[in-house]
PDB file of C-alpha atoms in Angstrom:
ATOM      1  CA  MET J 388      -7.014  14.810   6.439  1.00 94.00           C
ATOM      2  CA  ARG J 389      -3.331  13.984   6.077  1.00 98.00           C
ATOM      3  CA  ALA J 390      -1.562  10.778   5.072  1.00 98.00           C
ATOM      4  CA  VAL J 391       2.114   9.909   4.931  1.00 98.00           C
ATOM      5  CA  VAL J 392       2.852   7.947   1.748  1.00 99.00           C
ATOM      6  CA  ILE J 393       5.971   5.785   1.585  1.00 98.00           C
ATOM      7  CA  LEU J 394       7.015   6.614  -1.966  1.00 98.00           C
ATOM      8  CA  SER J 395       9.959   4.808  -3.529  1.00 98.00           C
ATOM      9  CA  GLY J 396       9.212   6.149  -7.000  1.00 98.00           C
ATOM     10  CA  GLY J 397       8.133   2.730  -8.248  1.00 98.00           C
ATOM     11  CA  MET J 398       4.851   1.979  -9.992  1.00 98.00           C
ATOM     12  CA  ASP J 399       3.171   0.469  -6.927  1.00 97.00           C
ATOM     13  CA  SER J 400       4.029   3.167  -4.388  1.00 98.00           C
ATOM     14  CA  THR J 401       3.181   5.906  -6.902  1.00 98.00           C
ATOM     15  CA  THR J 402      -0.195   4.326  -7.612  1.00 98.00           C
ATOM     16  CA  ALA J 403      -0.811   4.117  -3.847  1.00 98.00           C
ATOM     17  CA  ALA J 404      -0.013   7.845  -3.600  1.00 98.00           C
ATOM     18  CA  PHE J 405      -2.502   8.723  -6.347  1.00 98.00           C
ATOM     19  CA  LEU J 406      -5.175   6.536  -4.734  1.00 98.00           C
ATOM     20  CA  ALA J 407      -4.568   8.306  -1.418  1.00 98.00           C
ATOM     21  CA  LYS J 408      -5.169  11.643  -3.144  1.00 98.00           C
ATOM     22  CA  LYS J 409      -8.284  10.214  -4.799  1.00 97.00           C
ATOM     23  CA  GLN J 410      -9.568   9.301  -1.328  1.00 97.00           C
ATOM     24  CA  GLY J 411      -9.222  12.940  -0.294  1.00 98.00           C
ATOM     25  CA  PHE J 412      -5.982  12.797   1.676  1.00 98.00           C
ATOM     26  CA  ASP J 413      -3.459  15.614   1.739  1.00 98.00           C
ATOM     27  CA  ILE J 414      -0.417  13.450   1.083  1.00 98.00           C
ATOM     28  CA  ILE J 415       3.043  13.815   2.589  1.00 98.00           C
ATOM     29  CA  PRO J 416       5.497  11.720   0.517  1.00 98.00           C
ATOM     30  CA  LEU J 417       8.304   9.959   2.386  1.00 99.00           C
ATOM     31  CA  HIS J 418      11.318   8.524   0.564  1.00 98.00           C
ATOM     32  CA  PHE J 419      14.265   6.493   1.837  1.00 98.00           C
ATOM     33  CA  ASN J 420      17.840   6.415   0.578  1.00 98.00           C
ATOM     34  CA  TYR J 421      19.161   3.195   2.095  1.00 98.00           C
ATOM     35  CA  GLY J 422      22.166   2.391  -0.058  1.00 97.00           C
ATOM     36  CA  GLN J 423      20.158   0.498  -2.668  1.00 98.00           C
ATOM     37  CA  ARG J 424      21.775  -0.085  -6.068  1.00 97.00           C
ATOM     38  CA  THR J 425      19.363   2.294  -7.810  1.00 98.00           C
ATOM     39  CA  GLU J 426      19.317   4.926  -5.055  1.00 98.00           C
ATOM     40  CA  LYS J 427      19.943   7.925  -7.320  1.00 98.00           C
ATOM     41  CA  ARG J 428      17.421   6.820  -9.934  1.00 98.00           C
ATOM     42  CA  GLU J 429      14.730   6.103  -7.337  1.00 98.00           C
ATOM     43  CA  LEU J 430      15.302   9.516  -5.762  1.00 98.00           C
ATOM     44  CA  LYS J 431      14.920  11.149  -9.189  1.00 98.00           C
ATOM     45  CA  ALA J 432      11.637   9.287  -9.721  1.00 98.00           C
ATOM     46  CA  PHE J 433      10.426  10.393  -6.280  1.00 98.00           C
ATOM     47  CA  ASN J 434      11.250  14.043  -6.947  1.00 98.00           C
ATOM     48  CA  ASP J 435       9.750  13.919 -10.456  1.00 98.00           C
ATOM     49  CA  ILE J 436       6.488  12.544  -9.050  1.00 98.00           C
ATOM     50  CA  CYS J 437       6.392  15.142  -6.258  1.00 98.00           C
ATOM     51  CA  ASP J 438       6.974  17.875  -8.861  1.00 98.00           C
ATOM     52  CA  TYR J 439       4.206  16.404 -11.042  1.00 98.00           C
ATOM     53  CA  LEU J 440       1.831  16.605  -8.060  1.00 98.00           C
ATOM     54  CA  ASN J 441       3.210  20.017  -7.017  1.00 97.00           C
ATOM     55  CA  ILE J 442       4.032  18.737  -3.513  1.00 97.00           C
ATOM     56  CA  LYS J 443       6.458  20.743  -1.395  1.00 95.00           C
ATOM     57  CA  ASN J 444       5.977  19.101   2.020  1.00 97.00           C
ATOM     58  CA  LYS J 445       8.010  15.913   1.542  1.00 98.00           C
ATOM     59  CA  TYR J 446      10.641  13.940   3.396  1.00 98.00           C
ATOM     60  CA  VAL J 447      13.803  12.237   2.143  1.00 98.00           C
ATOM     61  CA  ILE J 448      15.491  10.221   4.889  1.00 98.00           C
ATOM     62  CA  ASP J 449      18.877   8.510   4.682  1.00 98.00           C
ATOM     63  CA  ILE J 450      19.247   5.093   6.319  1.00 97.00           C
ATOM     64  CA  PRO J 451      22.931   4.154   5.913  1.00 95.00           C
ATOM     65  CA  PHE J 452      22.864   1.143   8.228  1.00 97.00           C
ATOM     66  CA  PHE J 453      21.175  -1.159   5.712  1.00 97.00           C
ATOM     67  CA  LYS J 454      24.447  -1.348   3.769  1.00 95.00           C
ATOM     68  CA  GLN J 455      26.300  -2.102   6.996  1.00 96.00           C
ATOM     69  CA  ILE J 456      23.891  -4.949   7.757  1.00 96.00           C
ATOM     70  CA  GLY J 457      24.046  -6.247   4.182  1.00 96.00           C
ATOM     71  CA  ALA J 458      22.508  -9.671   3.539  1.00 96.00           C
ATOM     72  CA  SER J 459      20.626  -8.412   0.460  1.00 97.00           C
ATOM     73  CA  ALA J 460      21.518  -8.066  -3.210  1.00 97.00           C
ATOM     74  CA  LEU J 461      19.918  -4.614  -3.171  1.00 97.00           C
ATOM     75  CA  VAL J 462      22.510  -3.193  -0.764  1.00 98.00           C
ATOM     76  CA  ASP J 463      25.490  -5.571  -1.012  1.00 97.00           C
ATOM     77  CA  GLU J 464      27.466  -5.326  -4.259  1.00 94.00           C
ATOM     78  CA  ASN J 465      28.990  -8.752  -3.563  1.00 95.00           C
ATOM     79  CA  ILE J 466      25.591 -10.421  -3.958  1.00 97.00           C
ATOM     80  CA  SER J 467      24.288 -10.543  -7.521  1.00 96.00           C
ATOM     81  CA  VAL J 468      20.744  -9.487  -8.348  1.00 97.00           C
ATOM     82  CA  PRO J 469      19.029 -12.595  -9.803  1.00 95.00           C
ATOM     83  CA  THR J 470      18.162 -12.295 -13.488  1.00 95.00           C
ATOM     84  CA  ASP J 471      17.147 -15.859 -14.342  1.00 93.00           C
ATOM     85  CA  GLY J 472      13.469 -15.688 -13.380  1.00 90.00           C
ATOM     86  CA  ILE J 473      11.367 -15.601 -10.233  1.00 86.00           C
ATOM     87  CA  LYS J 474      11.787 -18.619  -7.980  1.00 86.00           C
ATOM     88  CA  PRO J 475       9.909 -19.818  -4.870  1.00 85.00           C
ATOM     89  CA  GLY J 476      11.095 -18.802  -1.405  1.00 87.00           C
ATOM     90  CA  ILE J 477      12.623 -15.630  -0.025  1.00 91.00           C
ATOM     91  CA  PRO J 478      14.957 -14.136  -2.660  1.00 91.00           C
ATOM     92  CA  VAL J 479      18.345 -12.516  -2.056  1.00 94.00           C
ATOM     93  CA  THR J 480      16.775  -9.127  -2.884  1.00 95.00           C
ATOM     94  CA  TYR J 481      14.886  -9.216   0.428  1.00 95.00           C
ATOM     95  CA  VAL J 482      16.253  -6.474   2.717  1.00 96.00           C
ATOM     96  CA  PRO J 483      15.860  -7.681   6.324  1.00 96.00           C
ATOM     97  CA  PHE J 484      12.825  -6.024   7.974  1.00 97.00           C
ATOM     98  CA  ARG J 485      12.970  -3.090   5.567  1.00 97.00           C
ATOM     99  CA  ASN J 486       9.236  -2.372   5.555  1.00 97.00           C
ATOM    100  CA  GLY J 487       9.122  -2.645   9.334  1.00 98.00           C
ATOM    101  CA  ILE J 488      11.793   0.043   9.618  1.00 98.00           C
ATOM    102  CA  PHE J 489      10.154   2.174   6.915  1.00 98.00           C
ATOM    103  CA  LEU J 490       6.787   1.979   8.676  1.00 98.00           C
ATOM    104  CA  SER J 491       8.354   2.826  12.043  1.00 98.00           C
ATOM    105  CA  ILE J 492       9.911   5.998  10.615  1.00 98.00           C
ATOM    106  CA  ALA J 493       6.691   6.794   8.741  1.00 98.00           C
ATOM    107  CA  ALA J 494       4.836   6.531  12.060  1.00 98.00           C
ATOM    108  CA  ALA J 495       7.170   9.117  13.600  1.00 98.00           C
ATOM    109  CA  VAL J 496       6.586  11.465  10.651  1.00 98.00           C
ATOM    110  CA  ALA J 497       2.830  10.841  10.798  1.00 98.00           C
ATOM    111  CA  GLU J 498       2.710  11.622  14.513  1.00 98.00           C
ATOM    112  CA  LYS J 499       4.634  14.863  13.975  1.00 98.00           C
ATOM    113  CA  GLU J 500       2.429  15.866  11.025  1.00 98.00           C
ATOM    114  CA  LYS J 501      -0.801  14.779  12.779  1.00 98.00           C
ATOM    115  CA  ALA J 502      -1.529  12.399   9.907  1.00 98.00           C
ATOM    116  CA  LYS J 503      -4.147   9.717  10.439  1.00 97.00           C
ATOM    117  CA  ALA J 504      -2.946   7.268   7.800  1.00 98.00           C
ATOM    118  CA  ILE J 505       0.188   5.761   6.294  1.00 98.00           C
ATOM    119  CA  PHE J 506      -0.063   4.452   2.738  1.00 98.00           C
ATOM    120  CA  ILE J 507       2.360   1.763   1.585  1.00 98.00           C
ATOM    121  CA  GLY J 508       2.266   0.069  -1.824  1.00 97.00           C
ATOM    122  CA  VAL J 509       2.969  -3.498  -0.698  1.00 96.00           C
ATOM    123  CA  VAL J 510       1.596  -6.276  -2.896  1.00 94.00           C
ATOM    124  CA  GLU J 511       1.399  -9.874  -1.751  1.00 88.00           C
ATOM    125  CA  GLU J 512       1.819 -11.233  -5.289  1.00 75.00           C
ATOM    126  CA  ASP J 513       4.751  -8.902  -5.911  1.00 54.00           C
ATOM    127  CA  SER J 514       6.410  -9.764  -2.623  1.00 51.00           C
ATOM    128  CA  SER J 515       8.294 -12.653  -4.268  1.00 60.00           C
ATOM    129  CA  GLY J 516       8.404 -14.275  -0.864  1.00 77.00           C
ATOM    130  CA  TYR J 517       9.095 -11.071   1.091  1.00 90.00           C
ATOM    131  CA  PRO J 518       7.675 -11.645   4.586  1.00 93.00           C
ATOM    132  CA  ASP J 519       7.267  -7.904   5.206  1.00 94.00           C
ATOM    133  CA  CYS J 520       4.730  -7.542   2.379  1.00 94.00           C
ATOM    134  CA  ARG J 521       2.113  -9.798   3.975  1.00 93.00           C
ATOM    135  CA  GLU J 522      -1.181  -8.433   5.274  1.00 94.00           C
ATOM    136  CA  GLU J 523      -0.649 -10.120   8.652  1.00 95.00           C
ATOM    137  CA  PHE J 524       2.630  -8.256   9.105  1.00 96.00           C
ATOM    138  CA  ILE J 525       1.056  -4.905   8.189  1.00 97.00           C
ATOM    139  CA  LEU J 526      -1.758  -5.390  10.723  1.00 98.00           C
ATOM    140  CA  ASN J 527       0.757  -6.317  13.421  1.00 98.00           C
ATOM    141  CA  MET J 528       2.807  -3.200  12.620  1.00 98.00           C
ATOM    142  CA  GLN J 529      -0.315  -1.042  12.840  1.00 98.00           C
ATOM    143  CA  ASN J 530      -1.065  -2.451  16.289  1.00 98.00           C
ATOM    144  CA  ALA J 531       2.522  -1.904  17.429  1.00 98.00           C
ATOM    145  CA  ILE J 532       2.557   1.690  16.131  1.00 98.00           C
ATOM    146  CA  ASN J 533      -0.674   2.561  17.907  1.00 98.00           C
ATOM    147  CA  SER J 534       0.602   0.936  21.102  1.00 98.00           C
ATOM    148  CA  GLY J 535       3.709   3.117  21.029  1.00 97.00           C
ATOM    149  CA  THR J 536       2.296   6.504  20.042  1.00 98.00           C
ATOM    150  CA  LYS J 537       0.050   9.072  21.720  1.00 96.00           C
ATOM    151  CA  PRO J 538      -3.609   8.007  22.110  1.00 95.00           C
ATOM    152  CA  GLU J 539      -4.782  10.784  19.799  1.00 95.00           C
ATOM    153  CA  THR J 540      -2.388   9.698  17.039  1.00 96.00           C
ATOM    154  CA  ASN J 541      -4.370   6.555  16.066  1.00 97.00           C
ATOM    155  CA  ILE J 542      -2.762   5.689  12.712  1.00 98.00           C
ATOM    156  CA  THR J 543      -4.262   3.383  10.080  1.00 98.00           C
ATOM    157  CA  ILE J 544      -1.851   1.679   7.657  1.00 98.00           C
ATOM    158  CA  LYS J 545      -3.535   1.571   4.259  1.00 98.00           C
ATOM    159  CA  THR J 546      -2.479  -0.981   1.633  1.00 98.00           C
ATOM    160  CA  PRO J 547      -4.744  -0.339  -1.373  1.00 98.00           C
ATOM    161  CA  LEU J 548      -2.831  -2.706  -3.670  1.00 97.00           C
ATOM    162  CA  ILE J 549      -2.081  -5.622  -1.378  1.00 96.00           C
ATOM    163  CA  HIS J 550      -4.486  -8.131  -2.981  1.00 95.00           C
ATOM    164  CA  LEU J 551      -4.189  -6.927  -6.581  1.00 95.00           C
ATOM    165  CA  LYS J 552      -2.490  -8.684  -9.475  1.00 94.00           C
ATOM    166  CA  LYS J 553       0.176  -6.681 -11.286  1.00 94.00           C
ATOM    167  CA  GLU J 554      -2.020  -6.192 -14.356  1.00 96.00           C
ATOM    168  CA  ASP J 555      -4.766  -4.780 -12.114  1.00 96.00           C
ATOM    169  CA  ILE J 556      -2.268  -2.318 -10.623  1.00 97.00           C
ATOM    170  CA  VAL J 557      -1.386  -1.146 -14.141  1.00 98.00           C
ATOM    171  CA  LYS J 558      -5.103  -0.621 -14.847  1.00 98.00           C
ATOM    172  CA  GLU J 559      -5.623   1.218 -11.550  1.00 98.00           C
ATOM    173  CA  ALA J 560      -2.605   3.409 -12.290  1.00 98.00           C
ATOM    174  CA  LEU J 561      -3.938   4.350 -15.718  1.00 98.00           C
ATOM    175  CA  LYS J 562      -7.397   5.031 -14.300  1.00 98.00           C
ATOM    176  CA  ALA J 563      -5.908   7.282 -11.597  1.00 98.00           C
ATOM    177  CA  GLY J 564      -3.766   9.202 -14.121  1.00 98.00           C
ATOM    178  CA  VAL J 565      -0.406   8.017 -12.776  1.00 98.00           C
ATOM    179  CA  PRO J 566       2.502   9.258 -14.952  1.00 98.00           C
ATOM    180  CA  LEU J 567       3.992   5.777 -15.309  1.00 98.00           C
ATOM    181  CA  GLU J 568       6.800   7.130 -17.471  1.00 98.00           C
ATOM    182  CA  LEU J 569       8.204   8.858 -14.361  1.00 98.00           C
ATOM    183  CA  THR J 570       8.282   5.705 -12.223  1.00 98.00           C
ATOM    184  CA  TRP J 571      11.222   3.351 -11.719  1.00 98.00           C
ATOM    185  CA  SER J 572      11.030  -0.302 -10.678  1.00 97.00           C
ATOM    186  CA  CYS J 573      14.341  -1.880 -11.734  1.00 98.00           C
ATOM    187  CA  TYR J 574      16.480  -3.373  -8.955  1.00 97.00           C
ATOM    188  CA  LYS J 575      19.665  -3.374 -10.984  1.00 96.00           C
ATOM    189  CA  GLU J 576      20.170  -0.476 -13.391  1.00 97.00           C
ATOM    190  CA  GLU J 577      19.833   3.312 -13.288  1.00 97.00           C
ATOM    191  CA  ASP J 578      19.996   4.316 -16.970  1.00 96.00           C
ATOM    192  CA  LYS J 579      17.706   1.821 -18.717  1.00 97.00           C
ATOM    193  CA  ALA J 580      15.705  -0.801 -16.829  1.00 98.00           C
ATOM    194  CA  CYS J 581      17.376  -4.204 -17.129  1.00 97.00           C
ATOM    195  CA  GLY J 582      14.169  -6.074 -17.989  1.00 97.00           C
ATOM    196  CA  VAL J 583      15.343  -9.301 -16.331  1.00 97.00           C
ATOM    197  CA  CYS J 584      15.441  -8.716 -12.555  1.00 96.00           C
ATOM    198  CA  ASP J 585      12.416  -9.904 -10.560  1.00 93.00           C
ATOM    199  CA  SER J 586      10.954  -6.413 -10.293  1.00 94.00           C
ATOM    200  CA  CYS J 587      11.257  -5.737 -14.040  1.00 96.00           C
ATOM    201  CA  ARG J 588       9.784  -9.149 -14.871  1.00 94.00           C
ATOM    202  CA  LEU J 589       6.763  -8.570 -12.623  1.00 93.00           C
ATOM    203  CA  ARG J 590       6.225  -5.088 -14.041  1.00 96.00           C
ATOM    204  CA  LEU J 591       6.540  -6.205 -17.662  1.00 96.00           C
ATOM    205  CA  LYS J 592       4.204  -9.138 -17.068  1.00 95.00           C
ATOM    206  CA  GLY J 593       1.664  -6.744 -15.577  1.00 95.00           C
ATOM    207  CA  PHE J 594       1.754  -4.441 -18.592  1.00 98.00           C
ATOM    208  CA  GLU J 595       1.577  -7.390 -20.986  1.00 97.00           C
ATOM    209  CA  LYS J 596      -1.464  -8.880 -19.247  1.00 97.00           C
ATOM    210  CA  ALA J 597      -3.115  -5.453 -19.088  1.00 98.00           C
ATOM    211  CA  GLY J 598      -2.572  -5.114 -22.845  1.00 98.00           C
ATOM    212  CA  VAL J 599      -0.636  -1.854 -22.475  1.00 97.00           C
ATOM    213  CA  LYS J 600       2.916  -0.881 -23.439  1.00 97.00           C
ATOM    214  CA  ASP J 601       5.226   0.097 -20.593  1.00 98.00           C
ATOM    215  CA  PRO J 602       6.384   3.694 -21.274  1.00 98.00           C
ATOM    216  CA  ILE J 603       9.842   3.303 -19.713  1.00 97.00           C
ATOM    217  CA  VAL J 604      12.883   2.149 -21.721  1.00 96.00           C
ATOM    218  CA  TYR J 605      14.371  -1.322 -21.199  1.00 97.00           C
ATOM    219  CA  LYS J 606      17.765  -2.696 -22.173  1.00 94.00           C
ATOM    220  CA  ARG J 607      16.111  -5.933 -23.297  1.00 73.00           C
TER     221      ARG J 607
END
């Protein structure tokens, strides 16, 4: 029973990977280098987690066109990553249709590998207004994938974290034995997490509400 896991190296995707293993899946991690600010650090986290799990069958795929498209602070150095708190609406860190493209590539890998599931660590609370983290979108993508693949492929997109609060994800991660010290969530920095971007704020709030100290190092 195989599953492709979209694994950025962040806390959420890593927890999703561990939950997939807990459910009995033989996981195939899939990572994307798409020109994001923390590309090297995310790749290190991905490889560290794969090494921790002793996984050899993994995919790292480069998607250079996201930088060419731009329109996001994660891939365009001319757009600043917000550090003044989470605000309503779709933030400038939204990468246009990123999860749709990730899921499309994951479907191709899953079909090749004869996997029956794709795990993705999307969280509606964490989406910060990202339209491609909504449950409705995921269900629509699942239907599209199964319409465009072989009948025997029949892929289910699994989102084990989608309705969880960040503090509940921290608790699930600890329960599943996730090495949180190996994960990376910061949008902005690659040496020490900035502590003030939206992703760092959500992560820190989750640890605080869970009553646990985050094991990674922050600048502030």
